[in-house]
Amino acid sequence: MAGDAALFVRRFVQHPWQVGAVAPSSTTLARQVIAPVPRTGDPVVVELGPGTGSFTAAIQRRLDGRGYHLAVEIDEEFAAVVRRRHPGVDVVVDDAARLPELLAARGIAAADVVVSGLPWAALSPPRAAGVLSAVASAMSADGAFTTFAYVHALWTPPARRLRRTLGCTFEEVVPGRTVWANLPAALVYHARRPQRVTTVARPA
Ligand SMILES: C[S@@+](CC[C@H](N)C(=O)[O-])C[C@H]1O[C@@H](n2cnc3c(N)ncnc32)[C@H](O)[C@@H]1O
């Protein structure tokens, strides 16, 4: 949507390190990112950094009224957009690092699936490791986590650090194929089974 693109650019100019992208993710990338959301049952699905809701819409379509969908967005303006468009989603303006407290406050023991749109490359190494560790501690033992990285930046220290930190945090991490139908091209990391104890990856 043109309005979403304009809002994204404006928020990026105002808070580049927080938004971390100049455009919302494509529907093709969204399909890959939300792949672990189960097609049956009542899963607890958490979305981190929904922005204007590219992944939110895909998750809501997949859930079709089942389960529980919590979206944690630090930017009030993005949160207001998602809340207005998706009344079935519990949208909270907060820091993803507080996921354990946010779930506890709702009487929820653990998330089955966590889908992340967070701008990892824009976070300092301790901050990124801290957020990931907090998220992992809020997941069920066989929980699934997905996040994405831009392909042109995979060689950079923040991207390599993310890959290593994911490896320290989850028992299994599988990179997906390059999604060319996204600006810029991206790939999705599919992680499973949080290990609970995170080691902060050292710079390459
Ligand atoms: C790269 S954008 C992705 C937006 C959307 N998921 C997409 O793919 O189009 C990053 C989003 O994460 C949000 N964000 C950044 N840091 C956050 C934090 N600590 N907690 C929650 N949301 C955060 C930003 O406000 C922004 O909406």
PDB file of C-alpha atoms and ligand atoms in Angstrom:
ATOM      1  CA  MET A   1       0.000   0.000   0.000  1.00  0.00           C
ATOM      2  CA  ALA A   2       1.337   3.464  -0.950  1.00  0.00           C
ATOM      3  CA  GLY A   3       0.358   4.917   2.455  1.00  0.00           C
ATOM      4  CA  ASP A   4       2.331   2.205   4.256  1.00  0.00           C
ATOM      5  CA  ALA A   5       5.404   2.883   2.132  1.00  0.00           C
ATOM      6  CA  ALA A   6       5.195   6.608   2.881  1.00  0.00           C
ATOM      7  CA  LEU A   7       4.759   5.995   6.617  1.00  0.00           C
ATOM      8  CA  PHE A   8       7.708   3.604   6.596  1.00  0.00           C
ATOM      9  CA  VAL A   9      10.015   6.106   4.897  1.00  0.00           C
ATOM     10  CA  ARG A  10       8.934   8.869   7.275  1.00  0.00           C
ATOM     11  CA  ARG A  11       9.514   6.764  10.400  1.00  0.00           C
ATOM     12  CA  PHE A  12      12.839   5.526   8.967  1.00  0.00           C
ATOM     13  CA  VAL A  13      14.017   9.115   8.474  1.00  0.00           C
ATOM     14  CA  GLN A  14      12.928   9.978  12.034  1.00  0.00           C
ATOM     15  CA  HIS A  15      14.256   6.791  13.723  1.00  0.00           C
ATOM     16  CA  PRO A  16      16.629   4.960  11.329  1.00  0.00           C
ATOM     17  CA  TRP A  17      18.155   2.667  13.982  1.00  0.00           C
ATOM     18  CA  GLN A  18      14.784   1.639  15.323  1.00  0.00           C
ATOM     19  CA  VAL A  19      12.982   1.020  12.021  1.00  0.00           C
ATOM     20  CA  GLY A  20      15.984  -0.459  10.189  1.00  0.00           C
ATOM     21  CA  ALA A  21      14.292  -0.667   6.751  1.00  0.00           C
ATOM     22  CA  VAL A  22      12.955   1.812   4.219  1.00  0.00           C
ATOM     23  CA  ALA A  23      10.043  -0.321   3.012  1.00  0.00           C
ATOM     24  CA  PRO A  24       7.605  -2.888   4.425  1.00  0.00           C
ATOM     25  CA  SER A  25       8.325  -6.560   3.659  1.00  0.00           C
ATOM     26  CA  SER A  26       6.648  -8.167   0.644  1.00  0.00           C
ATOM     27  CA  THR A  27       3.852 -10.738   0.774  1.00  0.00           C
ATOM     28  CA  THR A  28       6.307 -13.337  -0.572  1.00  0.00           C
ATOM     29  CA  LEU A  29       8.681 -12.753   2.349  1.00  0.00           C
ATOM     30  CA  ALA A  30       5.715 -12.705   4.741  1.00  0.00           C
ATOM     31  CA  ARG A  31       4.651 -16.184   3.497  1.00  0.00           C
ATOM     32  CA  GLN A  32       8.091 -17.591   4.322  1.00  0.00           C
ATOM     33  CA  VAL A  33       8.371 -15.848   7.700  1.00  0.00           C
ATOM     34  CA  ILE A  34       5.000 -17.080   8.967  1.00  0.00           C
ATOM     35  CA  ALA A  35       5.523 -20.661   7.691  1.00  0.00           C
ATOM     36  CA  PRO A  36       5.730 -22.211  11.212  1.00  0.00           C
ATOM     37  CA  VAL A  37       2.320 -20.861  12.290  1.00  0.00           C
ATOM     38  CA  PRO A  38       0.276 -24.096  12.638  1.00  0.00           C
ATOM     39  CA  ARG A  39      -2.756 -24.659  10.390  1.00  0.00           C
ATOM     40  CA  THR A  40      -4.651 -26.366  13.216  1.00  0.00           C
ATOM     41  CA  GLY A  41      -5.156 -25.923  16.958  1.00  0.00           C
ATOM     42  CA  ASP A  42      -4.967 -22.785  19.078  1.00  0.00           C
ATOM     43  CA  PRO A  43      -1.342 -21.662  19.053  1.00  0.00           C
ATOM     44  CA  VAL A  44       0.124 -18.671  20.894  1.00  0.00           C
ATOM     45  CA  VAL A  45       1.785 -16.620  18.137  1.00  0.00           C
ATOM     46  CA  VAL A  46       3.969 -13.605  18.960  1.00  0.00           C
ATOM     47  CA  GLU A  47       5.054 -11.060  16.388  1.00  0.00           C
ATOM     48  CA  LEU A  48       7.933  -8.695  17.178  1.00  0.00           C
ATOM     49  CA  GLY A  49       8.171  -5.373  15.324  1.00  0.00           C
ATOM     50  CA  PRO A  50       5.084  -5.615  13.055  1.00  0.00           C
ATOM     51  CA  GLY A  51       5.672  -2.203  11.466  1.00  0.00           C
ATOM     52  CA  THR A  52       2.702  -1.566   9.164  1.00  0.00           C
ATOM     53  CA  GLY A  53       1.629  -5.207   9.413  1.00  0.00           C
ATOM     54  CA  SER A  54       3.056  -7.164   6.451  1.00  0.00           C
ATOM     55  CA  PHE A  55       3.466 -10.264   8.600  1.00  0.00           C
ATOM     56  CA  THR A  56       0.429  -9.477  10.789  1.00  0.00           C
ATOM     57  CA  ALA A  57      -1.966  -9.869   7.857  1.00  0.00           C
ATOM     58  CA  ALA A  58      -0.436 -13.210   6.835  1.00  0.00           C
ATOM     59  CA  ILE A  59      -0.543 -14.536  10.416  1.00  0.00           C
ATOM     60  CA  GLN A  60      -4.178 -13.454  10.835  1.00  0.00           C
ATOM     61  CA  ARG A  61      -5.141 -15.159   7.561  1.00  0.00           C
ATOM     62  CA  ARG A  62      -3.436 -18.380   8.686  1.00  0.00           C
ATOM     63  CA  LEU A  63      -5.001 -18.307  12.167  1.00  0.00           C
ATOM     64  CA  ASP A  64      -8.462 -17.456  10.818  1.00  0.00           C
ATOM     65  CA  GLY A  65      -9.817 -16.793  14.319  1.00  0.00           C
ATOM     66  CA  ARG A  66      -7.893 -19.565  16.104  1.00  0.00           C
ATOM     67  CA  GLY A  67      -5.335 -19.170  18.891  1.00  0.00           C
ATOM     68  CA  TYR A  68      -3.890 -15.919  20.218  1.00  0.00           C
ATOM     69  CA  HIS A  69      -1.788 -13.344  18.378  1.00  0.00           C
ATOM     70  CA  LEU A  70       0.300 -10.804  20.331  1.00  0.00           C
ATOM     71  CA  ALA A  71       2.156  -8.076  18.411  1.00  0.00           C
ATOM     72  CA  VAL A  72       4.903  -6.128  20.243  1.00  0.00           C
ATOM     73  CA  GLU A  73       5.790  -2.844  18.537  1.00  0.00           C
ATOM     74  CA  ILE A  74       7.961  -0.104  20.051  1.00  0.00           C
ATOM     75  CA  ASP A  75       6.672   2.638  17.707  1.00  0.00           C
ATOM     76  CA  GLU A  76       3.271   4.038  18.711  1.00  0.00           C
ATOM     77  CA  GLU A  77       2.396   5.135  15.191  1.00  0.00           C
ATOM     78  CA  PHE A  78       3.034   1.697  13.672  1.00  0.00           C
ATOM     79  CA  ALA A  79       1.159   0.067  16.566  1.00  0.00           C
ATOM     80  CA  ALA A  80      -1.882   2.291  15.942  1.00  0.00           C
ATOM     81  CA  VAL A  81      -1.972   1.254  12.264  1.00  0.00           C
ATOM     82  CA  VAL A  82      -1.827  -2.463  13.106  1.00  0.00           C
ATOM     83  CA  ARG A  83      -4.412  -2.135  15.887  1.00  0.00           C
ATOM     84  CA  ARG A  84      -6.838  -0.352  13.551  1.00  0.00           C
ATOM     85  CA  ARG A  85      -6.457  -2.881  10.739  1.00  0.00           C
ATOM     86  CA  HIS A  86      -6.403  -6.034  12.820  1.00  0.00           C
ATOM     87  CA  PRO A  87      -8.815  -5.863  15.751  1.00  0.00           C
ATOM     88  CA  GLY A  88      -8.211  -9.569  16.441  1.00  0.00           C
ATOM     89  CA  VAL A  89      -4.571  -8.900  17.368  1.00  0.00           C
ATOM     90  CA  ASP A  90      -3.439  -7.895  20.863  1.00  0.00           C
ATOM     91  CA  VAL A  91      -1.118  -5.009  19.896  1.00  0.00           C
ATOM     92  CA  VAL A  92       1.110  -3.679  22.668  1.00  0.00           C
ATOM     93  CA  VAL A  93       3.485  -0.712  22.512  1.00  0.00           C
ATOM     94  CA  ASP A  94       6.563  -2.075  24.230  1.00  0.00           C
ATOM     95  CA  ASP A  95      10.084  -3.426  23.843  1.00  0.00           C
ATOM     96  CA  ALA A  96      10.455  -6.958  22.470  1.00  0.00           C
ATOM     97  CA  ALA A  97      13.005  -7.605  25.240  1.00  0.00           C
ATOM     98  CA  ARG A  98      10.098  -7.535  27.700  1.00  0.00           C
ATOM     99  CA  LEU A  99       8.290 -10.454  26.054  1.00  0.00           C
ATOM    100  CA  PRO A 100       8.498 -12.736  29.131  1.00  0.00           C
ATOM    101  CA  GLU A 101       6.837 -10.057  31.306  1.00  0.00           C
ATOM    102  CA  LEU A 102       4.232  -9.268  28.639  1.00  0.00           C
ATOM    103  CA  LEU A 103       3.187 -12.924  28.367  1.00  0.00           C
ATOM    104  CA  ALA A 104       3.192 -13.377  32.162  1.00  0.00           C
ATOM    105  CA  ALA A 105       0.937 -10.330  32.539  1.00  0.00           C
ATOM    106  CA  ARG A 106      -1.549 -12.063  30.237  1.00  0.00           C
ATOM    107  CA  GLY A 107      -1.373 -15.369  32.080  1.00  0.00           C
ATOM    108  CA  ILE A 108       0.336 -17.080  29.144  1.00  0.00           C
ATOM    109  CA  ALA A 109       3.059 -19.605  29.985  1.00  0.00           C
ATOM    110  CA  ALA A 110       4.921 -19.624  26.663  1.00  0.00           C
ATOM    111  CA  ALA A 111       4.757 -18.724  22.969  1.00  0.00           C
ATOM    112  CA  ASP A 112       4.508 -21.553  20.417  1.00  0.00           C
ATOM    113  CA  VAL A 113       5.724 -19.435  17.506  1.00  0.00           C
ATOM    114  CA  VAL A 114       7.654 -16.149  17.480  1.00  0.00           C
ATOM    115  CA  VAL A 115       7.922 -14.236  14.201  1.00  0.00           C
ATOM    116  CA  SER A 116      10.418 -11.387  14.236  1.00  0.00           C
ATOM    117  CA  GLY A 117      10.602  -8.287  12.073  1.00  0.00           C
ATOM    118  CA  LEU A 118      13.186  -6.665  14.369  1.00  0.00           C
ATOM    119  CA  PRO A 119      16.089  -4.739  12.778  1.00  0.00           C
ATOM    120  CA  TRP A 120      18.895  -6.903  14.231  1.00  0.00           C
ATOM    121  CA  ALA A 121      21.651  -5.156  12.281  1.00  0.00           C
ATOM    122  CA  ALA A 122      20.724  -1.869  13.938  1.00  0.00           C
ATOM    123  CA  LEU A 123      21.036  -3.260  17.490  1.00  0.00           C
ATOM    124  CA  SER A 124      24.291  -3.349  19.457  1.00  0.00           C
ATOM    125  CA  PRO A 125      25.648  -6.898  20.009  1.00  0.00           C
ATOM    126  CA  PRO A 126      24.720  -7.050  23.732  1.00  0.00           C
ATOM    127  CA  ARG A 127      21.265  -5.627  22.998  1.00  0.00           C
ATOM    128  CA  ALA A 128      20.597  -8.115  20.163  1.00  0.00           C
ATOM    129  CA  ALA A 129      21.781 -11.057  22.285  1.00  0.00           C
ATOM    130  CA  GLY A 130      19.721  -9.806  25.234  1.00  0.00           C
ATOM    131  CA  VAL A 131      16.534  -9.504  23.166  1.00  0.00           C
ATOM    132  CA  LEU A 132      17.051 -12.938  21.615  1.00  0.00           C
ATOM    133  CA  SER A 133      17.731 -14.509  24.995  1.00  0.00           C
ATOM    134  CA  ALA A 134      14.602 -12.945  26.504  1.00  0.00           C
ATOM    135  CA  VAL A 135      12.518 -14.107  23.544  1.00  0.00           C
ATOM    136  CA  ALA A 136      13.897 -17.653  23.753  1.00  0.00           C
ATOM    137  CA  SER A 137      13.076 -17.782  27.465  1.00  0.00           C
ATOM    138  CA  ALA A 138       9.453 -16.933  26.635  1.00  0.00           C
ATOM    139  CA  MET A 139       9.053 -19.826  24.159  1.00  0.00           C
ATOM    140  CA  SER A 140       7.807 -23.377  24.635  1.00  0.00           C
ATOM    141  CA  ALA A 141      10.452 -26.135  24.547  1.00  0.00           C
ATOM    142  CA  ASP A 142       9.527 -27.125  20.972  1.00  0.00           C
ATOM    143  CA  GLY A 143       8.758 -23.554  19.877  1.00  0.00           C
ATOM    144  CA  ALA A 144       9.600 -22.119  16.458  1.00  0.00           C
ATOM    145  CA  PHE A 145      11.252 -18.767  15.737  1.00  0.00           C
ATOM    146  CA  THR A 146      11.689 -17.036  12.389  1.00  0.00           C
ATOM    147  CA  THR A 147      13.478 -13.864  11.429  1.00  0.00           C
ATOM    148  CA  PHE A 148      14.932 -12.451   8.235  1.00  0.00           C
ATOM    149  CA  ALA A 149      18.152 -10.852   6.998  1.00  0.00           C
ATOM    150  CA  TYR A 150      18.923  -8.839   3.872  1.00  0.00           C
ATOM    151  CA  VAL A 151      21.046 -10.837   1.435  1.00  0.00           C
ATOM    152  CA  HIS A 152      23.308  -7.965   0.317  1.00  0.00           C
ATOM    153  CA  ALA A 153      24.417  -7.487   3.943  1.00  0.00           C
ATOM    154  CA  LEU A 154      24.966 -11.142   4.929  1.00  0.00           C
ATOM    155  CA  TRP A 155      28.745 -10.719   4.950  1.00  0.00           C
ATOM    156  CA  THR A 156      28.657  -7.801   7.412  1.00  0.00           C
ATOM    157  CA  PRO A 157      29.640  -8.302  11.094  1.00  0.00           C
ATOM    158  CA  PRO A 158      26.091  -7.659  12.474  1.00  0.00           C
ATOM    159  CA  ALA A 159      24.558 -10.224  10.091  1.00  0.00           C
ATOM    160  CA  ARG A 160      27.246 -12.824  10.867  1.00  0.00           C
ATOM    161  CA  ARG A 161      26.812 -12.147  14.561  1.00  0.00           C
ATOM    162  CA  LEU A 162      23.033 -12.674  14.279  1.00  0.00           C
ATOM    163  CA  ARG A 163      23.626 -16.045  12.585  1.00  0.00           C
ATOM    164  CA  ARG A 164      26.032 -17.102  15.354  1.00  0.00           C
ATOM    165  CA  THR A 165      23.769 -15.847  18.150  1.00  0.00           C
ATOM    166  CA  LEU A 166      20.836 -17.748  16.646  1.00  0.00           C
ATOM    167  CA  GLY A 167      23.033 -20.863  16.630  1.00  0.00           C
ATOM    168  CA  CYS A 168      23.798 -20.364  20.330  1.00  0.00           C
ATOM    169  CA  THR A 169      20.154 -19.761  21.185  1.00  0.00           C
ATOM    170  CA  PHE A 170      18.338 -22.514  19.264  1.00  0.00           C
ATOM    171  CA  GLU A 171      19.046 -26.210  18.732  1.00  0.00           C
ATOM    172  CA  GLU A 172      18.251 -25.959  15.034  1.00  0.00           C
ATOM    173  CA  VAL A 173      18.696 -23.013  12.641  1.00  0.00           C
ATOM    174  CA  VAL A 174      17.956 -23.472   8.922  1.00  0.00           C
ATOM    175  CA  PRO A 175      18.365 -20.624   6.427  1.00  0.00           C
ATOM    176  CA  GLY A 176      15.704 -20.508   3.716  1.00  0.00           C
ATOM    177  CA  ARG A 177      16.166 -19.716   0.041  1.00  0.00           C
ATOM    178  CA  THR A 178      16.740 -16.143  -1.079  1.00  0.00           C
ATOM    179  CA  VAL A 179      13.453 -14.276  -1.469  1.00  0.00           C
ATOM    180  CA  TRP A 180      14.110 -12.110  -4.532  1.00  0.00           C
ATOM    181  CA  ALA A 181      10.580 -10.682  -4.472  1.00  0.00           C
ATOM    182  CA  ASN A 182      11.423  -8.309  -1.647  1.00  0.00           C
ATOM    183  CA  LEU A 183      13.146  -4.937  -1.568  1.00  0.00           C
ATOM    184  CA  PRO A 184      15.949  -5.632  -0.809  1.00  0.00           C
ATOM    185  CA  ALA A 185      16.214  -9.413  -1.368  1.00  0.00           C
ATOM    186  CA  ALA A 186      16.113 -11.297   1.932  1.00  0.00           C
ATOM    187  CA  LEU A 187      16.377 -14.736   3.451  1.00  0.00           C
ATOM    188  CA  VAL A 188      14.536 -16.240   6.396  1.00  0.00           C
ATOM    189  CA  TYR A 189      16.129 -18.103   9.297  1.00  0.00           C
ATOM    190  CA  HIS A 190      13.911 -20.915  10.593  1.00  0.00           C
ATOM    191  CA  ALA A 191      14.930 -21.740  14.182  1.00  0.00           C
ATOM    192  CA  ARG A 192      13.480 -24.328  16.557  1.00  0.00           C
ATOM    193  CA  ARG A 193      13.814 -25.465  20.170  1.00  0.00           C
ATOM    194  CA  PRO A 194      15.260 -22.647  22.324  1.00  0.00           C
ATOM    195  CA  GLN A 195      18.323 -23.665  24.329  1.00  0.00           C
ATOM    196  CA  ARG A 196      17.582 -21.211  27.161  1.00  0.00           C
ATOM    197  CA  VAL A 197      21.224 -20.159  27.748  1.00  0.00           C
ATOM    198  CA  THR A 198      22.576 -17.647  25.238  1.00  0.00           C
ATOM    199  CA  THR A 199      26.257 -16.969  24.658  1.00  0.00           C
ATOM    200  CA  VAL A 200      26.993 -13.481  23.325  1.00  0.00           C
ATOM    201  CA  ALA A 201      28.705 -14.019  19.968  1.00  0.00           C
ATOM    202  CA  ARG A 202      32.003 -12.175  19.607  1.00  0.00           C
ATOM    203  CA  PRO A 203      32.638  -9.838  16.664  1.00  0.00           C
ATOM    204  CA  ALA A 204      34.195 -11.616  13.649  1.00  0.00           C
TER     205      ALA A 204
HETATM  206  C1  LIG B   1      12.527  -3.660   9.670  1.00  0.00           C
HETATM  207  S1  LIG B   1      10.992  -3.057  10.386  1.00  0.00           S
HETATM  208  C2  LIG B   1       9.970  -4.488   9.999  1.00  0.00           C
HETATM  209  C3  LIG B   1       8.494  -4.182   9.953  1.00  0.00           C
HETATM  210  C4  LIG B   1       7.606  -5.309   9.424  1.00  0.00           C
HETATM  211  N1  LIG B   1       7.701  -6.505  10.250  1.00  0.00           N
HETATM  212  C5  LIG B   1       7.969  -5.648   8.001  1.00  0.00           C
HETATM  213  O1  LIG B   1       8.684  -6.637   7.819  1.00  0.00           O
HETATM  214  O2  LIG B   1       7.518  -4.944   7.089  1.00  0.00           O
HETATM  215  C6  LIG B   1      11.368  -3.202  12.129  1.00  0.00           C
HETATM  216  C7  LIG B   1      10.212  -2.969  13.082  1.00  0.00           C
HETATM  217  O3  LIG B   1      10.627  -3.301  14.409  1.00  0.00           O
HETATM  218  C8  LIG B   1      10.196  -2.293  15.317  1.00  0.00           C
HETATM  219  N2  LIG B   1      11.105  -2.348  16.483  1.00  0.00           N
HETATM  220  C9  LIG B   1      12.393  -1.950  16.552  1.00  0.00           C
HETATM  221  N3  LIG B   1      12.916  -2.217  17.758  1.00  0.00           N
HETATM  222  C10 LIG B   1      11.923  -2.799  18.486  1.00  0.00           C
HETATM  223  C11 LIG B   1      11.842  -3.325  19.817  1.00  0.00           C
HETATM  224  N4  LIG B   1      12.908  -3.309  20.644  1.00  0.00           N
HETATM  225  N5  LIG B   1      10.684  -3.872  20.232  1.00  0.00           N
HETATM  226  C12 LIG B   1       9.601  -3.911  19.405  1.00  0.00           C
HETATM  227  N6  LIG B   1       9.615  -3.429  18.148  1.00  0.00           N
HETATM  228  C13 LIG B   1      10.758  -2.897  17.678  1.00  0.00           C
HETATM  229  C14 LIG B   1      10.286  -1.016  14.489  1.00  0.00           C
HETATM  230  O4  LIG B   1       9.532   0.035  15.031  1.00  0.00           O
HETATM  231  C15 LIG B   1       9.747  -1.523  13.144  1.00  0.00           C
HETATM  232  O5  LIG B   1       8.340  -1.508  13.119  1.00  0.00           O
END
